[in-house]
Amino acid sequence: MSKAADILDGLLQELRRGVITLGVLGQLHSPQYGYSLVNTLEAKGLMVEPGSLYPLLRRLEGQGLLESTWDTNEARPRKYYCLSPLGKEVYARLCGEWRTLASTVETVIAKGESEDGFDQ
Amino acid sequence: MDLINRYVYDVVRRLPERQRSEIDKELRGLIADMLTSRTADSTPSNDEVSVVLVALGEPAKLADNYRGSGRYLIGPTYYDQYVSLLRVLLGVVFIGLSIALATTYSFNPPQSIFAALTAYIGSLFSATLQVLAWVTGGFALAEYYSTGMPQTTTRSDWTLADLPEVPLKATLIPPHEPIVGIGFTVLFMAILNFAPEILGVGSLSNGRLTIAPLFQVEVLRQALPLINSLFALALIKEVGKIYYGQWTPRLAIGNTLLNIATIALAIVMFPPNAQIWNPNISPLLQGIPRFFVLALGVGLVIDSAFCLIKAAKLMK
């Protein structure tokens, strides 16, 4: 049981990694800082660890998909991230890819389930 | 606040220098945000800080996330140090060997230019290989045992108590210090091994300059293994300084022990009347051997005291 749970955990992490990128890009049409992004995604049901979100934001910025500005006006300086023009283009295309992939995977696993008798 | 400092330090110390200050700022902002969402209190209790830091997870893993983890023989953490050390050492070897061989040849002219060139290129080649092998091997070991690389365990037993202390400015070892130390060690090693004749005392007699070598080369050659082990001790010391980056108690004590060993070896090998010294240097300069051992001893004692004081500062 715990072995299955461990393996499932690892597989789920791999699955979520790419999905989270999609979710993050989707929220950044207007600027947000890291922790507010954690909260908005969480409110929509997508749980993200801050410990992986912050590095992810930096990586996406490094790839040129995000632009960032430090807001030092408030008591606590915060780094705000927003989609760059490149990011907008990549996001739009990634959404298209996601829909295709999702429906494909749906078909594949629907077939697999009935063949292997998992849906008894 | 101290816990937060230690946590953030434990993350950023594993990251490339140029990213540290920004990630430092970013992490502190994140931790503050996480604290605010837990409690409205402007001065959160230690317990609340602990809960937030544990939720953020092990610093090594967080740093891995920032780096985008990977497995390396010599990874990004050490790569810059590796390249700069290699550059210095290879430069020192090249210059040291060139000077050393040029000097040797000017005292004992080679049979032909061809023979001289072959010997020169041959020793350059083997010295370069040695440097490459030892430095690469050392760094690969450091990489292997650093927290970045092996990701074999599934459950981590990391706790907040594992957080290292943030180093004090006063106890930091500036990186150029060990590099300069290594450079000089290698230079002297090359001279003593390949051209001990150039260490000598010049004197004018009858209008002619003669150079009396400081050492009896034959005796020196027999003592080379011991002398080289002295140099090896010195090199280990410098590598330790690079590795720890600050005068930790362990490093300071190790350094002091190595210094004591060095003084002991020097006293055994270089007593003033030993055969290793050329007996024919002018009477005026007979004091040189005594001066040499004395200077070495005083220098090492000062060095030991200095690092012990710095380490004591860290303990406070």
Short mmCIF file of N, CA and C in Angstrom, two decimals, chain A residues 6 33-36 38-39 49-52 54-59 61 68 70 72 76-79 81, chain B residues 18-19 22-23 25-30 32-34 36-37 55-56 61-62 64-68 154-155:
data_model
loop_
_atom_site.label_atom_id
_atom_site.label_comp_id
_atom_site.label_asym_id
_atom_site.label_seq_id
_atom_site.Cartn_x
_atom_site.Cartn_y
_atom_site.Cartn_z
N ASP A 6 3.76 5.65 -2.58
CA ASP A 6 5.03 6.31 -2.89
C ASP A 6 5.19 6.48 -4.39
N TYR A 33 2.82 38.56 -7.71
CA TYR A 33 4.06 38.09 -7.08
C TYR A 33 3.85 36.64 -6.65
N GLY A 34 4.97 36.01 -6.32
CA GLY A 34 4.96 34.57 -6.10
C GLY A 34 3.88 34.06 -5.17
N TYR A 35 3.80 34.64 -3.97
CA TYR A 35 2.89 34.05 -3.00
C TYR A 35 1.43 34.29 -3.36
N SER A 36 1.13 35.43 -4.01
CA SER A 36 -0.25 35.66 -4.43
C SER A 36 -0.64 34.64 -5.49
N VAL A 38 0.55 31.55 -5.61
CA VAL A 38 0.27 30.31 -4.88
C VAL A 38 -1.20 30.31 -4.44
N ASN A 39 -1.65 31.45 -3.91
CA ASN A 39 -3.02 31.54 -3.39
C ASN A 39 -4.07 31.47 -4.50
N GLU A 49 3.51 23.94 -4.43
CA GLU A 49 4.45 24.19 -3.35
C GLU A 49 5.20 25.49 -3.65
N PRO A 50 5.25 26.41 -2.69
CA PRO A 50 6.03 27.63 -2.95
C PRO A 50 7.48 27.29 -3.30
N GLY A 51 7.99 26.22 -2.67
CA GLY A 51 9.38 25.83 -2.89
C GLY A 51 9.66 25.38 -4.31
N SER A 52 8.62 25.00 -5.07
CA SER A 52 8.90 24.71 -6.47
C SER A 52 8.38 25.82 -7.39
N TYR A 54 8.60 29.19 -6.85
CA TYR A 54 9.54 30.30 -6.98
C TYR A 54 10.67 29.99 -7.96
N PRO A 55 11.29 28.80 -7.84
CA PRO A 55 12.31 28.47 -8.84
C PRO A 55 11.74 28.40 -10.25
N LEU A 56 10.49 27.88 -10.36
CA LEU A 56 9.87 27.78 -11.68
C LEU A 56 9.71 29.17 -12.30
N LEU A 57 9.27 30.13 -11.49
CA LEU A 57 9.11 31.49 -12.01
C LEU A 57 10.43 32.03 -12.54
N ARG A 58 11.50 31.78 -11.79
CA ARG A 58 12.82 32.24 -12.24
C ARG A 58 13.22 31.58 -13.56
N ARG A 59 12.94 30.27 -13.64
CA ARG A 59 13.31 29.56 -14.87
C ARG A 59 12.54 30.12 -16.06
N GLU A 61 11.31 33.01 -16.36
CA GLU A 61 11.84 34.34 -16.66
C GLU A 61 13.14 34.21 -17.46
N SER A 68 9.87 40.51 -15.15
CA SER A 68 9.67 40.76 -13.72
C SER A 68 10.06 42.18 -13.36
N TRP A 70 10.70 44.49 -9.58
CA TRP A 70 10.66 44.54 -8.11
C TRP A 70 9.82 45.73 -7.71
N THR A 72 9.22 48.02 -4.81
CA THR A 72 9.83 48.34 -3.52
C THR A 72 9.04 49.41 -2.79
N ARG A 76 7.26 45.55 2.14
CA ARG A 76 8.00 44.33 1.84
C ARG A 76 8.29 44.31 0.34
N PRO A 77 9.52 44.35 -0.08
CA PRO A 77 9.79 44.35 -1.53
C PRO A 77 9.35 43.03 -2.15
N ARG A 78 8.65 43.12 -3.27
CA ARG A 78 8.16 41.90 -3.91
C ARG A 78 8.48 41.91 -5.38
N LYS A 79 8.73 40.73 -5.90
CA LYS A 79 9.04 40.61 -7.32
C LYS A 79 7.76 40.22 -8.06
N TYR A 81 5.75 39.17 -11.44
CA TYR A 81 5.99 38.52 -12.73
C TYR A 81 4.79 38.74 -13.63
N ARG B 18 26.19 34.75 -8.38
CA ARG B 18 25.49 35.91 -8.94
C ARG B 18 23.98 35.87 -8.71
N GLN B 19 23.45 34.68 -8.33
CA GLN B 19 22.00 34.61 -8.09
C GLN B 19 21.66 34.81 -6.62
N GLU B 22 19.60 38.00 -5.05
CA GLU B 22 18.20 38.13 -5.43
C GLU B 22 17.35 37.02 -4.83
N ILE B 23 17.86 35.80 -4.86
CA ILE B 23 17.08 34.70 -4.29
C ILE B 23 16.94 34.90 -2.78
N LYS B 25 16.63 37.77 -1.26
CA LYS B 25 15.55 38.75 -1.07
C LYS B 25 14.19 38.09 -1.31
N GLU B 26 14.14 37.30 -2.40
CA GLU B 26 12.90 36.64 -2.79
C GLU B 26 12.41 35.68 -1.70
N LEU B 27 13.36 34.88 -1.16
CA LEU B 27 12.98 33.90 -0.14
C LEU B 27 12.48 34.57 1.13
N ARG B 28 13.17 35.65 1.52
CA ARG B 28 12.73 36.36 2.72
C ARG B 28 11.32 36.91 2.53
N GLY B 29 11.04 37.42 1.31
CA GLY B 29 9.70 37.91 1.00
C GLY B 29 8.68 36.79 1.11
N LEU B 30 9.04 35.63 0.54
CA LEU B 30 8.12 34.49 0.56
C LEU B 30 7.84 34.04 1.99
N ALA B 32 8.09 35.78 4.70
CA ALA B 32 7.27 36.79 5.37
C ALA B 32 5.82 36.66 4.95
N ASP B 33 5.59 36.43 3.65
CA ASP B 33 4.22 36.27 3.15
C ASP B 33 3.55 35.05 3.78
N MET B 34 4.32 33.95 3.86
CA MET B 34 3.75 32.73 4.43
C MET B 34 3.42 32.95 5.91
N THR B 36 2.66 35.87 7.31
CA THR B 36 1.50 36.76 7.39
C THR B 36 0.20 35.99 7.18
N SER B 37 0.25 35.01 6.27
CA SER B 37 -0.98 34.28 6.01
C SER B 37 -1.35 33.36 7.17
N ALA B 55 7.53 23.66 6.25
CA ALA B 55 6.65 23.54 5.08
C ALA B 55 7.42 23.84 3.79
N LEU B 56 8.35 24.78 3.86
CA LEU B 56 9.15 25.10 2.67
C LEU B 56 10.08 23.94 2.31
N LYS B 61 17.02 20.69 -1.15
CA LYS B 61 16.06 20.41 -2.21
C LYS B 61 15.59 21.69 -2.86
N LEU B 62 15.35 22.70 -2.02
CA LEU B 62 14.92 24.00 -2.56
C LEU B 62 16.00 24.54 -3.49
N ASP B 64 18.17 22.77 -5.09
CA ASP B 64 18.11 21.93 -6.29
C ASP B 64 17.06 22.45 -7.25
N ASN B 65 15.90 22.80 -6.70
CA ASN B 65 14.84 23.35 -7.55
C ASN B 65 15.31 24.60 -8.26
N TYR B 66 16.01 25.45 -7.53
CA TYR B 66 16.49 26.69 -8.14
C TYR B 66 17.51 26.41 -9.23
N ARG B 67 18.37 25.44 -8.97
CA ARG B 67 19.41 25.14 -9.96
C ARG B 67 18.86 24.37 -11.13
N GLY B 68 17.72 23.70 -10.91
CA GLY B 68 17.29 22.71 -11.87
C GLY B 68 18.26 21.58 -11.66
N THR B 154 14.80 8.21 -0.04
CA THR B 154 13.46 8.71 -0.32
C THR B 154 13.00 9.65 0.79
N ARG B 155 13.26 9.25 2.04
CA ARG B 155 12.86 10.09 3.17
C ARG B 155 14.08 10.85 3.65
#
